[in-house]
């Protein structure tokens, strides 16, 4: 009976299967556009089901469906098509450009707009461009991609922050960083490092580039006014990937490669070179007074009178061994790797995207690495015909083993490369580390000191959408949290280095931050014949909460144990709680007539807890207009003009990027008065403090010609900033050094050009060249004045040799002007004043004058090149910055012919080009056995112009017929190089020209170049 039952069941299942499969068939075909070009990535979905596929690189698809079903073909920017499956097994589709979505949709954070409907200046960078970078942080992928966007590395240490400016500098002493928005929610992106002395750490390094769908840079008031008081410096909108309905598809990407410094930088003196300079300095300094006439006389004088000052006599007796510190501290061909797997899919009523990624990169010097593991889960679910729920979630844990590179710390391996005496030996004869060196042995420090940052970041953005019964009206309620758990630990060992004087030193930080954002908004769209209206009414509340706890101790009991519990002498304990809030109401509207004429406006009222109650609220707004000429009858049938738009906008934005509680009179209670806690005045306060405001006019023309083979835009802008938040000096009789006030004005103006041209466009062979160019002209219009009406120049917060006053550039270089090395005497000369008519050899008689330049580039540009042929492709892009000058830091100790370079630390090998005899023409003075004071002057102020080859990629996209038999729908193999070539205009600039906003070169880890081998697979 049991066997019979099994037999019937088997026959029944066979019959069912035969009946089912008898109704199914395989449908294949190709999807192309109106020009006959294949469209990869088109969604082909059986209507009403989750059965779906995507077209491959050749536009081909294959799907199992029942006869009589309906296939839906959809692709971004094209009108969807539906096709019923009949008796034919092949269905080819030609998709037409959607007239209602002719231009790409630009994600602007709160709203998304078609390019035709935009009146402001915004640039969207898509995922395929973003993934051209191998850097840990997504912002580095934008360099050279957007006109007017200036990006420079603060350090080449993996995970470090970047300096980003959009259309120059809008404030003198308040912040100039743009606002970051992730999936429509403003976030905080400041450096999270626990110490200014160590490597910086960017919160953006917690994001996996493979999870990013696009990044939009908003530049003018029409685009940024929606963000109110935080929009003056521009906005960077990051949009993460969402799910795609249809059959679940899986993607995997992986690369592995190596990194080195982007440029070699200056070479340190060898022991033999430093010895030559040392004795020459002794001879030059003591020759006349001590009767020395030869180098041998100088050697004897060193032995008898100076006591072998620099150790060269002992070094010669040891056989003249070179330390070779340069090679020892360099991590040559430092490995880097990234691996990501993701999946997306769904049905008509839900979709999802999920991913898991791992990234690791070692620094180009010993003792530093960066690791990240990240995950994402984003999904949308239709709860009913009226309600839908969307959730985007990203979580990452990052680890950075950093460096002491916030200044010229001797324990930093990159600093030790230049400061360590070349005759010091790294190892003893028995192979152990030599700890009797002039500076701490960086090899020992790298193994025994700790400098670790750990950041766990959770980004969760959840919204519910209600499609109200009124047609075109919807309500959205959103709640987002950016939760960061940060741990920092530093330990200086007991034996050698920064902790040997205190028997070891430890410092730890525990910091939790939570940023909550609550949004409620109504969206309404109305169409009346040729008239289209779109409105958004938004209420937003953002709350930031930060808890901080730190402790320090010294006198550790033993080696190998680094937690503070092992230390016998607690030296510091500190705890803080910080919070602030921003509340706002925003209304934005857009009117479109017949897709030809566009008007839009934005109004935002915003309150910020950084200001007193009477000045807490501000009003920000913008208006804009655009005329789509290509839709007019006289151009609508033009073969030459496919897109032509004139646009203009004007608006007011603000800046409140200052510390909290500056409007209040503050008291601190951390004083110790004879063993009793005490308070004291800590802040003068200013109840009248309020927003900086910027009013920006922007006008431009966007065009696409010859079937959009040539496209681009040209724009002009002028931004005037008023009521600058200046940290103004006070009379010392007040008991305070300065007070923040609203005083001063400045402006930025410039042109921006973006061009893209398809040189060749065909099925098998394509060549595209694109580029951008931007200028910025800055002028300070007004600063504060004293009681006599005299201006008080504003000194920058990082140097007294960069300052601002009316008529100058913001933070313009201000120092003595170098007149060259006197060919008769070999000493430096300087101009006495700005007339440059007289010179002096006495630095104190040289006036400090404005140099006419600053650290801000006045001209930036980017260029990209793409070519593909039958699956093979090549991509290249570069970045240029110029019109600015940068200053060489630490020249007193490393690049001047004095006792610091020849007898105490070390110097650069360019010092070998020193003056030796009357008539010598050189920049390097004669060598002297003497110290020198700091003399900031234009001798060490160099042109900062440079061009960098940011990306060079060569690869191959496999044809579907080659890989479909092994279950793949797409495969790419590539080799990618980053920063492979750097051109520097000034031959005398020794360091990497890519510096931070201060304009000073550094001896931290420079930007890196890399070469990786990668593969992308789609299943």
XYZ file of N, CA and C in Angstrom, residues 358-579:
666
model
N 34.613 44.311 3.277
C 35.827 44.340 4.096
C 36.897 45.128 3.354
N 37.573 46.030 4.083
C 38.615 46.884 3.502
C 39.806 46.896 4.443
N 41.002 46.821 3.868
C 42.221 46.901 4.684
C 43.314 47.577 3.875
N 44.019 48.505 4.529
C 45.135 49.191 3.879
C 46.208 49.493 4.909
N 47.438 49.181 4.557
C 48.576 49.546 5.391
C 49.131 50.883 4.919
N 49.686 51.650 5.852
C 50.298 52.927 5.506
C 51.654 52.683 4.837
N 52.179 53.744 4.234
C 53.456 53.627 3.522
C 54.648 53.800 4.453
N 54.381 53.969 5.752
C 55.440 53.916 6.755
C 55.075 52.831 7.756
N 56.045 52.388 8.505
C 55.813 51.298 9.447
C 54.885 51.738 10.572
N 54.151 50.778 11.101
C 53.388 51.023 12.313
C 52.002 51.569 12.134
N 51.425 51.529 10.947
C 50.089 52.090 10.759
C 49.295 51.245 9.778
N 48.019 51.050 10.102
C 47.121 50.301 9.224
C 45.692 50.759 9.457
N 44.808 50.390 8.542
C 43.395 50.741 8.630
C 42.569 49.541 8.192
N 41.551 49.199 8.995
C 40.653 48.084 8.680
C 39.210 48.557 8.805
N 38.355 48.013 7.956
C 36.920 48.319 8.046
C 36.117 47.095 7.633
N 35.124 46.776 8.431
C 34.123 45.797 8.030
C 32.780 46.514 8.060
N 32.022 46.385 6.992
C 30.792 47.168 6.865
C 29.657 46.296 6.343
N 28.449 46.718 6.650
C 27.269 46.023 6.160
C 26.148 47.009 5.898
N 25.265 46.667 4.995
C 24.122 47.524 4.664
C 22.890 46.655 4.461
N 21.747 47.182 4.889
C 20.465 46.538 4.625
C 19.441 47.639 4.390
N 19.021 47.776 3.154
C 18.050 48.795 2.756
C 16.844 48.103 2.119
N 15.666 48.499 2.517
C 14.488 47.865 1.914
C 13.300 48.820 1.933
N 12.378 48.572 1.024
C 11.123 49.304 0.940
C 9.987 48.292 0.828
N 8.924 48.494 1.578
C 7.785 47.590 1.578
C 6.497 48.390 1.491
N 5.657 48.041 0.523
C 4.319 48.624 0.427
C 3.424 47.922 1.441
N 3.022 48.658 2.476
C 2.183 48.060 3.506
C 0.738 47.929 3.047
N 0.342 48.835 2.170
C -0.996 48.796 1.587
C -0.973 49.698 0.365
N -2.134 49.936 -0.211
C -2.182 50.845 -1.356
C -1.843 52.276 -0.944
N -1.955 52.588 0.354
C -1.762 53.961 0.818
C -0.486 54.167 1.625
N 0.094 53.092 2.142
C 1.243 53.230 3.029
C 2.425 52.403 2.522
N 3.602 52.968 2.666
C 4.835 52.231 2.391
C 5.860 52.574 3.454
N 6.771 51.656 3.685
C 7.804 51.830 4.709
C 9.164 51.629 4.057
N 10.090 52.536 4.362
C 11.444 52.462 3.824
C 12.443 52.527 4.966
N 13.441 51.693 4.904
C 14.483 51.679 5.927
C 15.837 51.494 5.257
N 16.773 52.391 5.550
C 18.153 52.240 5.074
C 19.050 52.158 6.293
N 19.918 51.164 6.308
C 20.740 50.900 7.480
C 22.160 50.559 7.058
N 23.095 51.281 7.615
C 24.504 51.021 7.364
C 25.225 50.922 8.699
N 26.042 49.915 8.848
C 26.821 49.745 10.068
C 28.251 49.395 9.673
N 29.198 49.937 10.410
C 30.600 49.668 10.108
C 31.420 49.750 11.383
N 32.445 48.942 11.420
C 33.448 49.051 12.485
C 34.794 49.301 11.816
N 35.428 50.396 12.199
C 36.709 50.757 11.608
C 37.776 50.781 12.686
N 38.964 50.401 12.282
C 40.121 50.389 13.177
C 41.270 51.097 12.480
N 41.862 52.060 13.166
C 43.009 52.770 12.625
C 44.154 52.714 13.626
N 45.252 52.133 13.198
C 46.486 52.175 13.965
C 47.253 53.380 13.450
N 47.129 54.506 14.158
C 47.614 55.776 13.640
C 49.054 56.090 13.990
N 49.399 57.348 13.749
C 50.765 57.811 13.941
C 50.771 59.149 14.671
N 51.867 59.465 15.316
C 52.076 60.791 15.886
C 52.491 61.713 14.751
N 51.515 62.300 14.053
C 51.838 63.110 12.887
C 51.126 64.454 12.900
N 50.567 64.848 14.051
C 49.935 66.148 14.142
C 50.930 67.284 14.136
N 52.205 66.969 14.335
C 53.275 67.958 14.275
C 54.563 67.186 14.021
N 55.711 67.830 14.255
C 56.990 67.156 14.006
C 57.400 66.353 15.238
N 56.604 65.342 15.579
C 56.928 64.492 16.714
C 58.029 63.512 16.320
N 59.074 63.468 17.148
C 60.232 62.657 16.801
C 59.907 61.173 16.768
N 58.832 60.761 17.479
C 58.481 59.344 17.500
C 57.746 58.909 16.238
N 57.357 59.859 15.401
C 56.705 59.507 14.137
C 57.738 58.954 13.169
N 57.478 57.828 12.540
C 58.477 57.275 11.612
C 58.756 58.182 10.429
N 57.721 58.900 9.947
C 57.967 59.778 8.803
C 58.798 60.986 9.207
N 58.614 61.491 10.437
C 59.441 62.589 10.918
C 60.850 62.114 11.209
N 60.966 60.917 11.788
C 62.286 60.382 12.098
C 63.126 60.200 10.835
N 62.471 59.955 9.724
C 63.179 59.816 8.447
C 64.042 61.029 8.153
N 63.570 62.228 8.557
C 64.295 63.461 8.270
C 65.077 63.989 9.471
N 64.575 63.759 10.680
C 65.225 64.342 11.854
C 66.333 63.461 12.425
N 66.245 62.155 12.234
C 67.233 61.249 12.818
C 68.591 61.442 12.172
N 69.640 61.481 12.997
C 70.998 61.601 12.472
C 71.311 60.388 11.597
N 71.864 60.605 10.402
C 72.129 59.469 9.507
C 73.262 58.571 9.977
N 74.011 59.006 10.994
C 75.108 58.153 11.469
C 74.690 57.321 12.675
N 73.466 57.565 13.198
C 72.935 56.695 14.243
C 72.562 55.351 13.628
N 72.863 54.280 14.333
C 72.596 52.947 13.821
C 71.311 52.377 14.408
N 70.491 51.748 13.602
C 69.207 51.238 14.103
C 69.347 50.023 15.017
N 70.393 49.223 14.795
C 70.542 47.961 15.542
C 71.895 47.912 16.232
N 71.912 47.212 17.340
C 73.178 46.887 17.985
C 73.828 45.722 17.257
N 75.063 45.412 17.641
C 75.783 44.317 16.982
C 75.093 42.982 17.177
N 74.361 42.821 18.287
C 73.669 41.548 18.541
C 72.299 41.479 17.879
N 71.944 42.507 17.100
C 70.679 42.499 16.385
C 69.525 43.131 17.126
N 69.708 43.514 18.377
C 68.650 44.192 19.116
C 68.579 45.654 18.689
N 67.472 46.292 19.032
C 67.314 47.700 18.663
C 68.307 48.562 19.435
N 68.910 49.491 18.735
C 69.799 50.456 19.357
C 68.949 51.572 19.969
N 68.945 51.673 21.281
C 68.149 52.685 21.971
C 68.996 53.877 22.397
N 70.261 53.891 21.983
C 71.156 54.992 22.319
C 71.303 55.926 21.117
N 70.188 56.211 20.456
C 70.200 57.105 19.299
C 69.864 58.524 19.743
N 70.171 59.493 18.884
C 69.947 60.892 19.238
C 68.470 61.209 19.424
N 67.602 60.517 18.712
C 66.156 60.612 18.851
C 65.616 59.211 19.093
N 64.389 59.073 19.567
C 63.851 57.731 19.792
C 63.908 56.884 18.519
N 64.299 55.640 18.675
C 64.413 54.716 17.548
C 63.005 54.401 17.038
N 62.640 54.844 15.820
C 61.258 54.643 15.334
C 60.910 53.176 15.144
N 61.902 52.314 14.940
C 61.629 50.892 14.789
C 61.130 50.307 16.109
N 61.772 50.705 17.200
C 61.345 50.243 18.515
C 59.995 50.851 18.885
N 59.814 52.123 18.565
C 58.549 52.804 18.880
C 57.386 52.135 18.161
N 57.588 51.783 16.878
C 56.515 51.170 16.093
C 56.062 49.851 16.701
N 56.970 49.139 17.351
C 56.630 47.843 17.935
C 56.070 47.957 19.351
N 56.423 49.004 20.082
C 56.115 49.036 21.505
C 55.156 50.147 21.924
N 54.927 51.136 21.074
C 53.934 52.162 21.381
C 52.595 51.815 20.742
N 51.526 52.395 21.264
C 50.169 52.134 20.766
C 49.507 53.458 20.427
N 48.844 53.491 19.292
C 48.022 54.647 18.921
C 46.853 54.122 18.100
N 45.769 53.773 18.774
C 44.669 53.056 18.132
C 43.355 53.818 18.257
N 42.631 53.860 17.155
C 41.278 54.412 17.127
C 40.323 53.335 16.643
N 39.231 53.196 17.368
C 38.181 52.256 16.978
C 36.849 52.999 16.928
N 36.193 52.908 15.779
C 34.916 53.602 15.591
C 33.878 52.614 15.087
N 32.806 52.499 15.835
C 31.639 51.746 15.383
C 30.543 52.753 15.075
N 30.048 52.720 13.850
C 29.051 53.702 13.421
C 27.815 52.995 12.887
N 26.663 53.423 13.372
C 25.388 52.886 12.908
C 24.569 54.039 12.344
N 24.200 53.930 11.090
C 23.334 54.896 10.428
C 22.019 54.198 10.100
N 20.947 54.652 10.713
C 19.635 54.052 10.461
C 18.647 55.154 10.123
N 18.021 55.023 8.971
C 17.104 56.036 8.453
C 15.797 55.329 8.095
N 14.722 55.689 8.790
C 13.460 54.974 8.625
C 12.333 55.969 8.364
N 11.510 55.659 7.383
C 10.424 56.567 7.037
C 9.178 55.782 6.653
N 8.035 56.398 6.928
C 6.756 55.851 6.496
C 6.065 56.891 5.625
N 5.570 56.432 4.495
C 4.944 57.311 3.521
C 3.448 57.001 3.440
N 2.661 58.051 3.477
C 1.205 57.917 3.404
C 0.724 58.689 2.191
N 0.159 57.948 1.225
C -0.399 58.551 0.022
C -1.857 58.898 0.312
N -2.085 60.167 0.566
C -3.390 60.624 1.033
C -4.450 60.510 -0.063
N -5.720 60.519 0.343
C -6.800 60.389 -0.655
C -6.808 61.505 -1.684
N -6.265 62.655 -1.341
C -6.195 63.756 -2.302
C -5.114 63.444 -3.322
N -5.474 63.419 -4.565
C -4.531 63.051 -5.606
C -3.314 63.973 -5.600
N -2.123 63.374 -5.619
C -0.888 64.134 -5.665
C -0.352 64.549 -4.316
N -1.075 64.242 -3.223
C -0.659 64.657 -1.889
C -0.175 63.450 -1.097
N 0.993 63.587 -0.492
C 1.539 62.513 0.333
C 2.188 63.098 1.575
N 2.269 62.271 2.599
C 2.882 62.665 3.864
C 3.987 61.672 4.201
N 5.128 62.193 4.659
C 6.257 61.350 5.033
C 6.734 61.732 6.427
N 6.914 60.729 7.244
C 7.484 60.928 8.574
C 8.762 60.100 8.656
N 9.844 60.756 9.052
C 11.165 60.109 9.021
C 11.857 60.281 10.366
N 12.538 59.227 10.769
C 13.377 59.292 11.952
C 14.709 58.660 11.606
N 15.791 59.383 11.913
C 17.131 58.901 11.588
C 18.022 59.048 12.803
N 18.976 58.123 12.935
C 19.971 58.212 13.994
C 21.338 57.878 13.415
N 22.301 58.691 13.786
C 23.709 58.442 13.476
C 24.398 58.232 14.813
N 24.645 56.980 15.142
C 25.186 56.632 16.458
C 26.630 56.168 16.299
N 27.527 56.811 17.025
C 28.949 56.513 16.913
C 29.518 56.185 18.290
N 30.192 55.057 18.350
C 30.903 54.647 19.560
C 32.390 54.656 19.223
N 33.126 55.521 19.905
C 34.544 55.714 19.573
C 35.416 55.399 20.785
N 36.500 54.686 20.532
C 37.476 54.385 21.568
C 38.859 54.733 21.039
N 39.601 55.468 21.860
C 40.972 55.852 21.483
C 41.929 55.445 22.596
N 43.075 54.930 22.192
C 44.066 54.506 23.174
C 45.455 54.819 22.660
N 46.228 55.496 23.511
C 47.633 55.716 23.200
C 48.463 55.252 24.388
N 49.603 54.678 24.082
C 50.519 54.199 25.116
C 51.938 54.444 24.642
N 52.707 55.149 25.461
C 54.126 55.381 25.198
C 54.934 54.527 26.158
N 55.771 53.663 25.616
C 56.458 52.663 26.438
C 57.407 53.284 27.459
N 57.799 52.479 28.433
C 58.625 52.945 29.546
C 60.095 53.098 29.192
N 60.523 52.433 28.111
C 61.955 52.294 27.870
C 62.523 53.428 27.038
N 61.844 53.772 25.930
C 62.402 54.755 25.009
C 61.275 55.526 24.339
N 61.503 56.826 24.166
C 60.514 57.633 23.464
C 59.832 58.634 24.370
N 58.586 58.943 24.058
C 57.868 59.990 24.773
C 57.462 59.587 26.183
N 57.573 58.303 26.518
C 57.168 57.861 27.852
C 58.304 57.478 28.763
N 59.547 57.548 28.280
C 60.642 57.071 29.128
C 60.911 57.983 30.322
N 60.566 59.264 30.216
C 60.786 60.178 31.332
C 59.813 60.000 32.480
N 58.686 59.324 32.219
C 57.668 59.127 33.258
C 57.391 57.648 33.489
N 58.322 56.803 33.064
C 58.169 55.355 33.236
C 56.909 54.843 32.527
N 56.672 55.403 31.349
C 55.511 55.019 30.561
C 54.369 55.998 30.728
N 53.581 56.138 29.674
C 52.443 57.069 29.708
C 51.299 56.472 28.913
N 50.082 56.610 29.452
C 48.897 56.111 28.760
C 47.776 57.137 28.780
N 46.996 57.144 27.723
C 45.854 58.056 27.607
C 44.762 57.339 26.851
N 43.535 57.375 27.380
C 42.422 56.690 26.730
C 41.196 57.592 26.695
N 40.421 57.438 25.632
C 39.206 58.221 25.422
C 38.057 57.274 25.109
N 36.932 57.535 25.712
C 35.690 56.844 25.369
C 34.659 57.914 25.040
N 34.132 57.869 23.827
C 33.210 58.915 23.391
C 32.043 58.295 22.636
N 30.851 58.650 23.045
C 29.637 58.221 22.354
C 28.916 59.446 21.832
N 28.542 59.430 20.580
C 27.768 60.532 20.013
C 26.539 59.964 19.325
N 25.464 60.702 19.466
C 24.207 60.322 18.805
C 23.602 61.577 18.193
N 23.308 61.504 16.917
C 22.647 62.595 16.214
C 21.291 62.092 15.741
N 20.236 62.684 16.292
C 18.869 62.302 15.938
C 18.291 63.347 14.986
N 17.597 62.884 13.982
C 16.899 63.781 13.070
C 15.462 63.289 12.910
N 14.518 64.200 13.138
C 13.098 63.890 12.955
C 12.560 64.826 11.876
N 11.907 64.248 10.889
C 11.333 65.034 9.794
C 9.886 64.636 9.566
N 9.062 65.627 9.308
C 7.690 65.410 8.863
C 7.452 66.328 7.683
N 6.937 65.771 6.601
C 6.793 66.591 5.393
C 5.555 66.196 4.605
N 5.005 67.195 3.922
C 3.945 66.998 2.953
C 4.503 67.303 1.566
N 4.204 66.442 0.616
C 4.557 66.671 -0.786
C 3.270 66.728 -1.605
N 3.219 67.716 -2.487
C 2.010 67.866 -3.303
C 2.416 68.180 -4.739
N 1.884 67.400 -5.654
C 2.130 67.603 -7.087
C 0.789 67.798 -7.782
N 0.721 68.842 -8.599
C -0.516 69.173 -9.299
C -0.191 69.528 -10.740
N -0.954 68.952 -11.652
C -0.782 69.256 -13.070
C -2.107 69.740 -13.646
N -2.064 70.911 -14.238
C -3.233 71.486 -14.901
C -2.830 71.823 -16.325
N -3.218 70.965 -17.244
C -2.821 71.122 -18.642
C -1.294 71.188 -18.728
N -0.753 72.302 -19.181
C 0.698 72.438 -19.339
C 1.371 73.002 -18.085
N 0.599 73.167 -17.039
C 1.137 73.770 -15.818
C 1.367 72.688 -14.765
N 2.595 72.616 -14.274
C 2.947 71.628 -13.252
C 3.442 72.345 -12.004
N 2.904 71.942 -10.864
C 3.282 72.525 -9.577
C 3.780 71.414 -8.661
N 4.850 71.702 -7.925
C 5.369 70.771 -6.928
C 5.718 71.551 -5.664
N 5.227 71.063 -4.519
C 5.479 71.738 -3.254
C 5.951 70.718 -2.213
N 6.779 71.191 -1.331
C 7.179 70.376 -0.185
C 7.194 71.263 1.051
N 6.491 70.841 2.083
C 6.465 71.524 3.369
C 7.107 70.594 4.381
N 8.169 71.069 5.026
C 8.979 70.193 5.875
C 9.169 70.802 7.249
N 9.035 69.964 8.255
C 9.439 70.320 9.622
C 10.565 69.374 10.007
N 11.646 69.948 10.568
C 12.814 69.128 10.900
C 13.370 69.524 12.253
N 13.781 68.526 13.000
C 14.433 68.763 14.291
C 15.646 67.852 14.379
N 16.796 68.452 14.679
C 18.040 67.690 14.802
C 18.624 67.918 16.186
N 18.993 66.841 16.851
C 19.562 66.905 18.190
C 20.873 66.131 18.215
N 21.892 66.789 18.752
C 23.228 66.176 18.851
C 23.573 66.019 20.323
N 24.017 64.814 20.694
C 24.385 64.525 22.078
C 25.725 63.796 22.075
N 26.627 64.287 22.910
C 27.981 63.724 22.953
C 28.419 63.530 24.397
N 28.798 62.310 24.723
C 29.344 61.988 26.046
C 30.816 61.633 25.885
N 31.647 62.233 26.726
C 33.098 62.092 26.567
C 33.717 61.763 27.915
N 34.614 60.795 27.924
C 35.329 60.410 29.130
C 36.762 60.090 28.750
N 37.707 60.697 29.457
C 39.123 60.423 29.168
C 39.891 60.336 30.475
N 41.010 59.650 30.407
C 41.883 59.502 31.565
C 43.298 59.284 31.088
N 44.249 59.680 31.924
C 45.666 59.508 31.606
C 46.410 59.114 32.864
N 47.524 58.437 32.667
C 48.330 57.996 33.805
C 49.741 57.711 33.328
N 50.677 57.674 34.277
C 52.049 57.276 33.966
C 52.559 56.371 35.075
N 53.854 56.072 35.012
C 54.505 55.163 35.967
C 53.891 53.764 35.907
N 54.077 53.123 34.751
C 53.547 51.777 34.547
C 54.433 50.752 35.258
N 53.788 49.713 35.744
C 54.482 48.751 36.603
C 55.411 47.831 35.841
N 55.049 47.516 34.600
C 55.842 46.545 33.857
C 55.648 46.760 32.371
N 56.516 46.170 31.579
C 56.383 46.236 30.134
C 55.333 45.232 29.660
N 54.727 45.546 28.510
C 53.776 44.614 27.905
C 52.349 44.806 28.358
N 52.129 45.565 29.434
C 50.779 45.847 29.910
C 50.528 47.335 29.737
N 49.478 47.671 29.004
C 49.283 49.071 28.608
C 47.986 49.686 29.112
N 47.131 48.938 29.787
C 45.901 49.522 30.307
C 46.197 50.413 31.506
N 45.350 51.412 31.723
C 45.613 52.398 32.765
C 45.608 51.787 34.162
N 44.970 50.651 34.331
C 44.943 50.008 35.643
C 46.338 49.574 36.083
N 47.271 49.469 35.124
C 48.627 49.037 35.439
C 49.500 50.216 35.858
N 49.020 51.447 35.603
C 49.809 52.640 35.908
C 49.648 53.023 37.378
N 50.757 53.455 37.988
C 50.723 53.782 39.408
C 50.400 55.223 39.713
N 50.353 56.083 38.682
C 50.156 57.507 38.936
C 49.126 58.088 37.995
N 47.858 58.099 38.385
C 46.847 58.761 37.551
C 47.145 60.257 37.462
N 47.160 60.796 36.258
C 47.513 62.212 36.062
C 46.360 63.052 35.536
N 45.323 62.436 35.014
C 44.242 63.210 34.414
C 42.974 62.387 34.373
N 41.867 63.043 34.634
C 40.549 62.438 34.438
C 39.612 63.551 33.999
N 38.854 63.286 32.955
C 38.006 64.334 32.397
C 36.727 63.722 31.847
N 35.625 64.397 32.075
C 34.362 63.959 31.486
C 33.595 65.175 31.027
N 32.867 65.037 29.914
C 32.105 66.141 29.344
C 30.798 65.613 28.775
N 29.821 66.493 28.743
C 28.600 66.229 27.990
C 28.304 67.458 27.150
N 28.085 67.241 25.869
C 27.837 68.332 24.934
C 26.561 68.037 24.158
N 25.748 69.061 23.980
C 24.591 68.873 23.113
C 24.236 70.191 22.444
